[in-house]
Amino acid sequence: MVLDPSWDPFAAEAIHRLADLYGSPLLVVDAERLRDRYRRLADALPEVRLHFALKPLPHRAVVEVLRDEGASFDLATNGEVELVRRAQVAPERCIHTHPIKRDADIRTALAAGIDTFVVDNPDEVRKFAKYRRQAGLLIRVAFRNPGAVCDLSRKFGCDPAEVEELIGLAESLDVRIRGLSFHVGSQAPDPAMHVEAIEACAGLIARTAARGTALEILDIGGGFPADYCEPMLPIEPFCAPIRAALAALPPGVRAIAEPGRTIVAPAAVGVSTVMGRARRGDRWWYYLDDGLYGSYSGRLYDHASYPIEALNGGGERLPSVLAGPTCDSIDVIEEDIALPVLAIGDRVVGRSMGAYTWASASEFNFFPKATVLVVDRGRILVGEDPS
Ligand SMILES: *Cc1c(COP(=O)(O)O)cnc(C)c1O
């Protein structure tokens, strides 16, 4: 037991204790918050099987906590297949959703027992001709979403008008199409795009059925939001219109989803330490041991800004600059952030840092990535206990 189990692992005293024991930078993940986020989404979409997308936080202890909650999983790479295999997740609970795959990727997933894949173009359908007895496919359809922070339909997905042709090609190759999928884009501001896409897919599925091909799955992707500096719609009202739209699907079609961000983002905080400071012009610059090349990479790739605070936050707050540790001048986390005067060794915490942060961090300049600590009621699930 590293912490008193009654402590909130995100409270200041707990973070100080963890950083004293494990050093800095850290990504502290709270297993209880992970469970809570998963349960809230599962309760808001009770008819939908939830495949947690590993991409935003591909960590074994996270997978194990969600596995024990009953989650299924959404994988896209051989590394992710290997991670769920090591976590002893049953392959029937996994789908492989990368629309563009090498033959070796398909073979690796099939060998692990995963048999559902995603395609969005004729060449990809043809790759499955030799696996026709083992694999079933979902066709990913693109619905452009200029409102989403990350519009994933720009890079993947076929036009709705191409679905029929792809099904025809698959049938001519004796390859089984099991359903449709879409991803409206991450951090959707409201459920309107999900609802619109579900309605469009319901129409496509009905037309397909009329021509004699019964589809059985609609995969509604991810995109469910998380709070950062601004509160978003809570997950229950976000999902209510989605649930209503799903109720109108043709009979025999079951819905699945691929949530990532909404489950892990609020379940982790980033902890870093001031390694130096300098007065430049009229401002203090603080140099942390984590930055844009580390856990704050989501600042760039994910267009996210995290609520950041000093752990010992007394005194007057002054406009300050928060920089990362590398020698690159781009490595500035915040150009203008109100902070109390910090000393070397003080700790800084970023909230809502579970998604697309540590996952996209590098070790540029040999500054190590944050150590991930998954804390479960006082215990650390993975990692050495130095005490
Ligand atoms: C990244 C990704 C997800 C997760 O999306 P979130 O917006 O984080 O929920 C789900 N499915 C696919 C195919 C993805 O690429």
Short mmCIF file of C-alpha atoms and ligand atoms in Angstrom, two decimals:
data_model
loop_
_atom_site.label_atom_id
_atom_site.label_comp_id
_atom_site.label_asym_id
_atom_site.label_seq_id
_atom_site.Cartn_x
_atom_site.Cartn_y
_atom_site.Cartn_z
CA MET A 1 0.00 0.00 0.00
CA VAL A 2 1.72 3.15 -1.20
CA LEU A 3 -1.06 5.57 -0.28
CA ASP A 4 -3.74 5.54 2.38
CA PRO A 5 -6.64 3.95 0.45
CA SER A 6 -8.99 6.68 1.64
CA TRP A 7 -6.88 9.37 -0.08
CA ASP A 8 -7.88 10.80 -3.41
CA PRO A 9 -4.77 10.06 -5.54
CA PHE A 10 -5.26 13.44 -7.27
CA ALA A 11 -5.15 15.44 -4.00
CA ALA A 12 -1.99 17.41 -3.21
CA GLU A 13 -0.76 15.23 -0.34
CA ALA A 14 -1.10 12.06 -2.43
CA ILE A 15 0.69 13.59 -5.41
CA HIS A 16 3.54 14.79 -3.20
CA ARG A 17 3.91 11.32 -1.73
CA LEU A 18 3.89 9.64 -5.15
CA ALA A 19 6.45 12.09 -6.54
CA ASP A 20 8.64 11.61 -3.41
CA LEU A 21 8.55 7.86 -3.99
CA TYR A 22 8.68 7.61 -7.77
CA GLY A 23 10.29 10.85 -8.90
CA SER A 24 9.10 13.11 -11.71
CA PRO A 25 7.59 13.40 -14.29
CA LEU A 26 4.62 11.13 -13.55
CA LEU A 27 1.32 10.33 -15.14
CA VAL A 28 -0.91 9.32 -12.22
CA VAL A 29 -3.94 7.31 -13.33
CA ASP A 30 -6.76 6.66 -10.85
CA ALA A 31 -8.34 3.23 -11.38
CA GLU A 32 -11.50 4.31 -9.57
CA ARG A 33 -11.98 7.22 -11.95
CA LEU A 34 -11.37 4.90 -14.92
CA ARG A 35 -14.09 2.56 -13.65
CA ASP A 36 -16.42 5.46 -13.00
CA ARG A 37 -15.95 6.89 -16.51
CA TYR A 38 -16.50 3.48 -18.10
CA ARG A 39 -19.62 2.78 -16.00
CA ARG A 40 -21.16 6.15 -16.72
CA LEU A 41 -20.81 5.64 -20.46
CA ALA A 42 -22.03 2.03 -20.21
CA ASP A 43 -25.07 3.21 -18.22
CA ALA A 44 -25.76 6.00 -20.73
CA LEU A 45 -25.62 3.54 -23.67
CA PRO A 46 -26.84 0.27 -22.11
CA GLU A 47 -27.50 -1.48 -25.43
CA VAL A 48 -24.08 -0.65 -26.87
CA ARG A 49 -21.01 -2.84 -26.44
CA LEU A 50 -18.08 -0.56 -25.58
CA HIS A 51 -14.72 -1.31 -27.20
CA PHE A 52 -12.19 0.90 -25.38
CA ALA A 53 -9.83 2.34 -28.02
CA LEU A 54 -6.30 1.78 -26.70
CA LYS A 55 -4.75 4.58 -28.74
CA PRO A 56 -5.20 7.48 -26.24
CA LEU A 57 -3.60 5.59 -23.32
CA PRO A 58 -2.10 2.23 -24.32
CA HIS A 59 -1.09 0.96 -20.89
CA ARG A 60 -1.43 -2.56 -19.58
CA ALA A 61 -2.86 -1.69 -16.15
CA VAL A 62 -5.48 0.53 -17.80
CA VAL A 63 -6.47 -2.38 -20.05
CA GLU A 64 -6.66 -4.70 -17.04
CA VAL A 65 -8.87 -2.37 -15.00
CA LEU A 66 -11.28 -1.94 -17.94
CA ARG A 67 -11.14 -5.66 -18.76
CA ASP A 68 -12.34 -6.41 -15.24
CA GLU A 69 -15.18 -3.91 -15.70
CA GLY A 70 -16.36 -5.94 -18.69
CA ALA A 71 -15.04 -3.67 -21.44
CA SER A 72 -14.26 -4.84 -24.95
CA PHE A 73 -11.33 -3.35 -26.89
CA ASP A 74 -10.61 -1.53 -30.14
CA LEU A 75 -7.13 -2.17 -31.56
CA ALA A 76 -5.34 -0.77 -34.58
CA THR A 77 -1.73 -2.02 -34.50
CA ASN A 78 0.35 -5.10 -33.72
CA GLY A 79 1.60 -3.41 -30.56
CA GLU A 80 -1.96 -2.98 -29.34
CA VAL A 81 -2.76 -6.61 -30.22
CA GLU A 82 0.27 -7.67 -28.17
CA LEU A 83 -0.76 -5.46 -25.24
CA VAL A 84 -4.25 -6.99 -24.90
CA ARG A 85 -2.76 -10.46 -25.37
CA ARG A 86 -0.39 -9.87 -22.45
CA ALA A 87 -3.34 -8.55 -20.42
CA GLN A 88 -5.12 -11.85 -21.20
CA VAL A 89 -8.12 -10.23 -22.82
CA ALA A 90 -10.27 -12.77 -24.68
CA PRO A 91 -9.88 -12.14 -28.45
CA GLU A 92 -13.66 -12.31 -28.91
CA ARG A 93 -13.77 -9.00 -27.02
CA CYS A 94 -11.50 -7.29 -29.55
CA ILE A 95 -11.95 -5.71 -32.96
CA HIS A 96 -9.23 -4.40 -35.28
CA THR A 97 -10.25 -1.04 -36.73
CA HIS A 98 -7.33 0.33 -38.74
CA PRO A 99 -8.77 0.93 -42.23
CA ILE A 100 -5.34 0.45 -43.88
CA LYS A 101 -3.39 -2.69 -42.96
CA ARG A 102 -0.38 -4.64 -44.11
CA ASP A 103 -0.88 -8.34 -44.70
CA ALA A 104 1.32 -9.00 -41.64
CA ASP A 105 -1.01 -6.86 -39.50
CA ILE A 106 -4.00 -8.94 -40.58
CA ARG A 107 -2.13 -12.19 -39.96
CA THR A 108 -0.99 -11.08 -36.49
CA ALA A 109 -4.53 -10.15 -35.45
CA LEU A 110 -6.01 -13.37 -36.87
CA ALA A 111 -3.35 -15.46 -35.12
CA ALA A 112 -4.36 -13.77 -31.85
CA GLY A 113 -7.97 -14.81 -32.53
CA ILE A 114 -9.29 -11.40 -33.57
CA ASP A 115 -11.63 -11.76 -36.54
CA THR A 116 -13.38 -8.42 -37.10
CA PHE A 117 -11.63 -5.79 -39.25
CA VAL A 118 -12.44 -2.46 -40.85
CA VAL A 119 -12.07 -1.54 -44.54
CA ASP A 120 -12.92 1.59 -46.50
CA ASN A 121 -11.75 0.93 -50.09
CA PRO A 122 -11.65 -1.84 -52.74
CA ASP A 123 -7.94 -2.68 -52.32
CA GLU A 124 -8.48 -3.28 -48.62
CA VAL A 125 -11.46 -5.57 -49.30
CA ARG A 126 -9.27 -7.58 -51.72
CA LYS A 127 -6.67 -8.12 -48.98
CA PHE A 128 -9.25 -10.32 -47.23
CA ALA A 129 -9.96 -12.67 -50.15
CA LYS A 130 -7.47 -15.20 -48.77
CA TYR A 131 -8.84 -14.85 -45.22
CA ARG A 132 -12.49 -15.15 -46.27
CA ARG A 133 -13.15 -18.07 -43.95
CA GLN A 134 -11.66 -16.38 -40.87
CA ALA A 135 -12.50 -12.68 -41.08
CA GLY A 136 -15.62 -10.50 -41.13
CA LEU A 137 -15.50 -6.84 -42.14
CA LEU A 138 -17.04 -3.52 -41.18
CA ILE A 139 -17.11 -0.81 -43.86
CA ARG A 140 -16.01 2.55 -42.51
CA VAL A 141 -18.11 5.38 -43.85
CA ALA A 142 -16.96 9.02 -43.74
CA PHE A 143 -19.17 11.79 -42.44
CA ARG A 144 -17.24 15.05 -42.46
CA ASN A 145 -17.36 16.92 -39.18
CA PRO A 146 -15.84 20.40 -39.35
CA GLY A 147 -17.08 20.96 -35.74
CA ALA A 148 -14.79 18.30 -34.23
CA VAL A 149 -11.37 19.30 -32.98
CA CYS A 150 -9.90 16.31 -34.84
CA ASP A 151 -11.93 15.55 -37.97
CA LEU A 152 -11.11 11.87 -38.54
CA SER A 153 -13.30 11.57 -41.64
CA ARG A 154 -10.73 13.52 -43.63
CA LYS A 155 -8.24 10.68 -43.63
CA PHE A 156 -10.43 7.55 -43.48
CA GLY A 157 -13.82 6.33 -44.57
CA CYS A 158 -15.60 5.86 -47.90
CA ASP A 159 -18.34 8.04 -49.24
CA PRO A 160 -21.79 6.70 -48.23
CA ALA A 161 -22.52 6.31 -51.95
CA GLU A 162 -19.62 3.82 -52.27
CA VAL A 163 -20.90 1.36 -49.65
CA GLU A 164 -23.03 -0.59 -52.09
CA GLU A 165 -20.13 -1.08 -54.49
CA LEU A 166 -17.81 -2.30 -51.71
CA ILE A 167 -20.43 -4.80 -50.55
CA GLY A 168 -20.79 -6.00 -54.14
CA LEU A 169 -17.02 -6.46 -54.44
CA ALA A 170 -16.88 -8.35 -51.12
CA GLU A 171 -19.69 -10.65 -52.19
CA SER A 172 -17.97 -11.38 -55.49
CA LEU A 173 -14.89 -12.45 -53.46
CA ASP A 174 -17.00 -14.35 -50.93
CA VAL A 175 -15.75 -12.04 -48.16
CA ARG A 176 -18.23 -11.41 -45.37
CA ILE A 177 -19.34 -7.84 -44.58
CA ARG A 178 -20.76 -7.74 -41.07
CA GLY A 179 -21.66 -4.09 -40.76
CA LEU A 180 -20.79 -0.42 -40.99
CA SER A 181 -18.64 1.87 -38.86
CA PHE A 182 -17.86 5.55 -38.61
CA HIS A 183 -15.89 7.93 -36.41
CA VAL A 184 -17.28 11.46 -36.42
CA GLY A 185 -14.08 12.96 -35.00
CA SER A 186 -12.67 13.23 -31.53
CA GLN A 187 -13.97 15.54 -28.78
CA ALA A 188 -17.30 16.18 -30.53
CA PRO A 189 -18.92 19.35 -29.13
CA ASP A 190 -22.42 17.85 -29.23
CA PRO A 191 -24.10 14.59 -30.32
CA ALA A 192 -25.60 15.98 -33.55
CA MET A 193 -22.99 14.37 -35.85
CA HIS A 194 -23.34 10.98 -34.15
CA VAL A 195 -27.12 11.16 -34.56
CA GLU A 196 -26.87 12.24 -38.19
CA ALA A 197 -24.39 9.45 -38.97
CA ILE A 198 -26.52 6.81 -37.20
CA GLU A 199 -29.58 7.89 -39.21
CA ALA A 200 -27.62 7.81 -42.47
CA CYS A 201 -26.24 4.35 -41.64
CA ALA A 202 -29.71 3.08 -40.70
CA GLY A 203 -30.83 4.08 -44.20
CA LEU A 204 -27.82 2.36 -45.80
CA ILE A 205 -28.43 -0.81 -43.77
CA ALA A 206 -32.12 -0.86 -44.75
CA ARG A 207 -31.26 -0.45 -48.44
CA THR A 208 -28.63 -3.19 -48.20
CA ALA A 209 -31.14 -5.51 -46.54
CA ALA A 210 -33.65 -4.85 -49.31
CA ARG A 211 -31.05 -6.15 -51.77
CA GLY A 212 -30.53 -9.30 -49.71
CA THR A 213 -27.46 -8.55 -47.56
CA ALA A 214 -28.25 -8.47 -43.84
CA LEU A 215 -25.79 -6.36 -41.84
CA GLU A 216 -25.64 -7.07 -38.12
CA ILE A 217 -23.31 -4.43 -36.62
CA LEU A 218 -23.23 -0.65 -36.51
CA ASP A 219 -20.02 0.68 -34.96
CA ILE A 220 -20.56 4.31 -33.89
CA GLY A 221 -16.86 4.96 -33.17
CA GLY A 222 -15.52 7.37 -30.56
CA GLY A 223 -15.72 11.13 -30.26
CA PHE A 224 -17.36 11.24 -26.82
CA PRO A 225 -16.02 14.36 -25.11
CA ALA A 226 -14.05 15.04 -21.93
CA ASP A 227 -13.73 18.25 -19.90
CA TYR A 228 -10.54 20.29 -20.22
CA CYS A 229 -10.44 24.00 -19.39
CA GLU A 230 -14.06 24.39 -20.51
CA PRO A 231 -16.81 22.02 -19.32
CA MET A 232 -18.43 19.98 -22.09
CA LEU A 233 -21.89 18.39 -22.09
CA PRO A 234 -21.89 15.61 -19.43
CA ILE A 235 -21.88 12.12 -20.93
CA GLU A 236 -25.50 11.30 -19.99
CA PRO A 237 -27.19 14.15 -21.93
CA PHE A 238 -24.58 13.69 -24.69
CA CYS A 239 -25.63 10.05 -25.14
CA ALA A 240 -29.43 10.42 -24.74
CA PRO A 241 -30.10 11.45 -28.38
CA ILE A 242 -27.61 8.83 -29.60
CA ARG A 243 -29.47 6.13 -27.72
CA ALA A 244 -32.76 7.34 -29.20
CA ALA A 245 -31.31 7.25 -32.73
CA LEU A 246 -29.98 3.72 -32.17
CA ALA A 247 -33.42 2.54 -31.07
CA ALA A 248 -34.59 3.21 -34.64
CA LEU A 249 -32.02 0.86 -36.24
CA PRO A 250 -33.47 -2.00 -38.29
CA PRO A 251 -34.11 -5.14 -36.19
CA GLY A 252 -31.17 -7.54 -35.92
CA VAL A 253 -28.56 -4.76 -35.94
CA ARG A 254 -26.56 -4.33 -32.74
CA ALA A 255 -24.53 -1.24 -31.94
CA ILE A 256 -20.98 -1.09 -30.69
CA ALA A 257 -18.77 1.95 -29.93
CA GLU A 258 -15.05 2.73 -29.67
CA PRO A 259 -14.70 5.28 -26.87
CA GLY A 260 -11.20 6.42 -25.94
CA ARG A 261 -10.78 9.94 -24.66
CA THR A 262 -13.94 10.18 -22.54
CA ILE A 263 -12.84 7.19 -20.43
CA VAL A 264 -9.18 8.01 -19.86
CA ALA A 265 -8.79 11.80 -20.13
CA PRO A 266 -10.29 12.72 -16.72
CA ALA A 267 -8.71 9.66 -15.05
CA ALA A 268 -5.11 10.94 -15.08
CA VAL A 269 -3.02 13.90 -13.97
CA GLY A 270 0.46 14.84 -15.15
CA VAL A 271 2.95 15.68 -12.42
CA SER A 272 6.13 17.57 -13.22
CA THR A 273 8.81 19.48 -11.31
CA VAL A 274 10.38 22.91 -11.83
CA MET A 275 14.02 22.18 -12.80
CA GLY A 276 15.02 25.80 -13.25
CA ARG A 277 13.65 29.29 -13.66
CA ALA A 278 14.73 32.57 -15.16
CA ARG A 279 13.41 36.11 -15.13
CA ARG A 280 13.13 37.16 -18.80
CA GLY A 281 11.69 40.58 -19.52
CA ASP A 282 8.79 41.14 -17.15
CA ARG A 283 8.03 37.45 -16.58
CA TRP A 284 9.20 34.36 -14.79
CA TRP A 285 9.97 31.45 -17.07
CA TYR A 286 9.66 28.06 -15.35
CA TYR A 287 11.34 25.03 -16.95
CA LEU A 288 9.59 21.77 -16.11
CA ASP A 289 10.90 18.22 -16.51
CA ASP A 290 7.95 17.47 -18.84
CA GLY A 291 6.92 19.42 -21.92
CA LEU A 292 5.67 19.45 -25.50
CA TYR A 293 7.89 16.51 -26.43
CA GLY A 294 6.54 14.61 -23.41
CA SER A 295 3.09 14.38 -21.83
CA TYR A 296 2.19 17.86 -23.06
CA SER A 297 2.54 16.63 -26.68
CA GLY A 298 -1.25 16.66 -26.77
CA ARG A 299 -1.00 20.44 -26.68
CA LEU A 300 0.20 20.17 -30.30
CA TYR A 301 -1.12 16.90 -31.73
CA ASP A 302 -4.46 16.85 -29.90
CA HIS A 303 -5.02 20.64 -29.84
CA ALA A 304 -5.82 20.32 -26.12
CA SER A 305 -5.11 22.78 -23.36
CA TYR A 306 -4.97 21.29 -19.90
CA PRO A 307 -5.94 22.92 -16.61
CA ILE A 308 -2.49 23.45 -15.08
CA GLU A 309 -1.80 24.50 -11.50
CA ALA A 310 1.04 24.73 -9.00
CA LEU A 311 0.73 22.15 -6.27
CA ASN A 312 1.68 24.59 -3.54
CA GLY A 313 -0.48 27.34 -4.87
CA GLY A 314 -0.26 30.13 -2.28
CA GLY A 315 0.40 33.82 -2.93
CA GLU A 316 -0.26 36.25 -5.72
CA ARG A 317 -0.61 34.77 -9.21
CA LEU A 318 1.47 36.47 -11.89
CA PRO A 319 1.50 36.03 -15.66
CA SER A 320 4.22 33.44 -16.28
CA VAL A 321 5.67 31.20 -18.98
CA LEU A 322 5.73 27.41 -18.56
CA ALA A 323 8.35 25.66 -20.69
CA GLY A 324 9.42 22.07 -21.23
CA PRO A 325 12.90 20.70 -20.58
CA THR A 326 14.31 20.26 -24.10
CA CYS A 327 16.69 22.63 -25.85
CA ASP A 328 14.15 23.33 -28.59
CA SER A 329 12.52 26.75 -28.52
CA ILE A 330 9.15 25.36 -29.62
CA ASP A 331 8.99 23.48 -26.32
CA VAL A 332 6.80 25.98 -24.44
CA ILE A 333 3.63 24.64 -22.81
CA GLU A 334 1.96 27.95 -21.91
CA GLU A 335 3.09 31.45 -22.96
CA ASP A 336 0.82 33.25 -20.52
CA ILE A 337 -0.38 31.39 -17.46
CA ALA A 338 -1.20 32.85 -14.03
CA LEU A 339 0.99 31.15 -11.42
CA PRO A 340 2.30 31.97 -7.96
CA VAL A 341 6.07 32.53 -7.82
CA LEU A 342 7.56 29.02 -8.02
CA ALA A 343 10.86 27.75 -6.66
CA ILE A 344 13.11 25.09 -8.12
CA GLY A 345 11.76 21.70 -7.03
CA ASP A 346 8.13 22.87 -6.84
CA ARG A 347 5.59 20.57 -8.44
CA VAL A 348 3.17 21.45 -11.20
CA VAL A 349 0.06 19.40 -12.03
CA GLY A 350 -1.86 19.18 -15.29
CA ARG A 351 -5.43 17.89 -14.95
CA SER A 352 -7.41 15.82 -17.45
CA MET A 353 -4.20 14.45 -18.98
CA GLY A 354 -5.09 10.80 -19.57
CA ALA A 355 -5.79 10.94 -23.32
CA TYR A 356 -3.34 11.55 -26.17
CA THR A 357 -0.61 12.83 -23.81
CA TRP A 358 1.81 10.15 -22.61
CA ALA A 359 0.69 8.10 -25.63
CA SER A 360 2.22 10.59 -28.07
CA ALA A 361 5.22 11.58 -25.93
CA SER A 362 8.76 11.07 -27.24
CA GLU A 363 12.13 10.97 -25.52
CA PHE A 364 13.56 13.82 -27.59
CA ASN A 365 16.82 15.14 -26.16
CA PHE A 366 16.81 11.99 -23.94
CA PHE A 367 14.33 13.47 -21.49
CA PRO A 368 12.43 10.37 -20.32
CA LYS A 369 8.70 9.99 -20.74
CA ALA A 370 6.61 10.27 -17.58
CA THR A 371 6.37 7.15 -15.43
CA VAL A 372 2.78 5.88 -15.47
CA LEU A 373 1.40 4.96 -12.04
CA VAL A 374 -2.04 3.36 -12.03
CA VAL A 375 -3.27 3.82 -8.46
CA ASP A 376 -6.06 1.56 -7.25
CA ARG A 377 -7.33 2.43 -3.76
CA GLY A 378 -3.83 3.03 -2.45
CA ARG A 379 -2.03 0.31 -4.42
CA ILE A 380 0.11 0.81 -7.53
CA LEU A 381 -1.09 -1.69 -10.13
CA VAL A 382 2.03 -1.78 -12.31
CA GLY A 383 5.52 -0.66 -11.44
CA GLU A 384 8.06 -1.22 -8.75
CA ASP A 385 7.22 -0.26 -5.20
CA PRO A 386 10.31 1.48 -3.87
CA SER A 387 9.04 1.65 -0.26
C1 LIG B 1 -8.72 7.25 -32.03
C2 LIG B 1 -9.84 6.35 -32.38
C3 LIG B 1 -10.88 6.11 -31.46
C4 LIG B 1 -11.01 6.82 -30.13
O1 LIG B 1 -11.57 8.07 -30.34
P1 LIG B 1 -11.95 9.06 -29.13
O2 LIG B 1 -12.41 10.28 -29.81
O3 LIG B 1 -10.73 9.22 -28.30
O4 LIG B 1 -13.05 8.41 -28.37
C5 LIG B 1 -11.85 5.20 -31.81
N1 LIG B 1 -11.82 4.56 -33.01
C6 LIG B 1 -10.85 4.77 -33.90
C7 LIG B 1 -10.88 4.03 -35.18
C8 LIG B 1 -9.83 5.68 -33.63
O5 LIG B 1 -8.89 5.90 -34.54
#
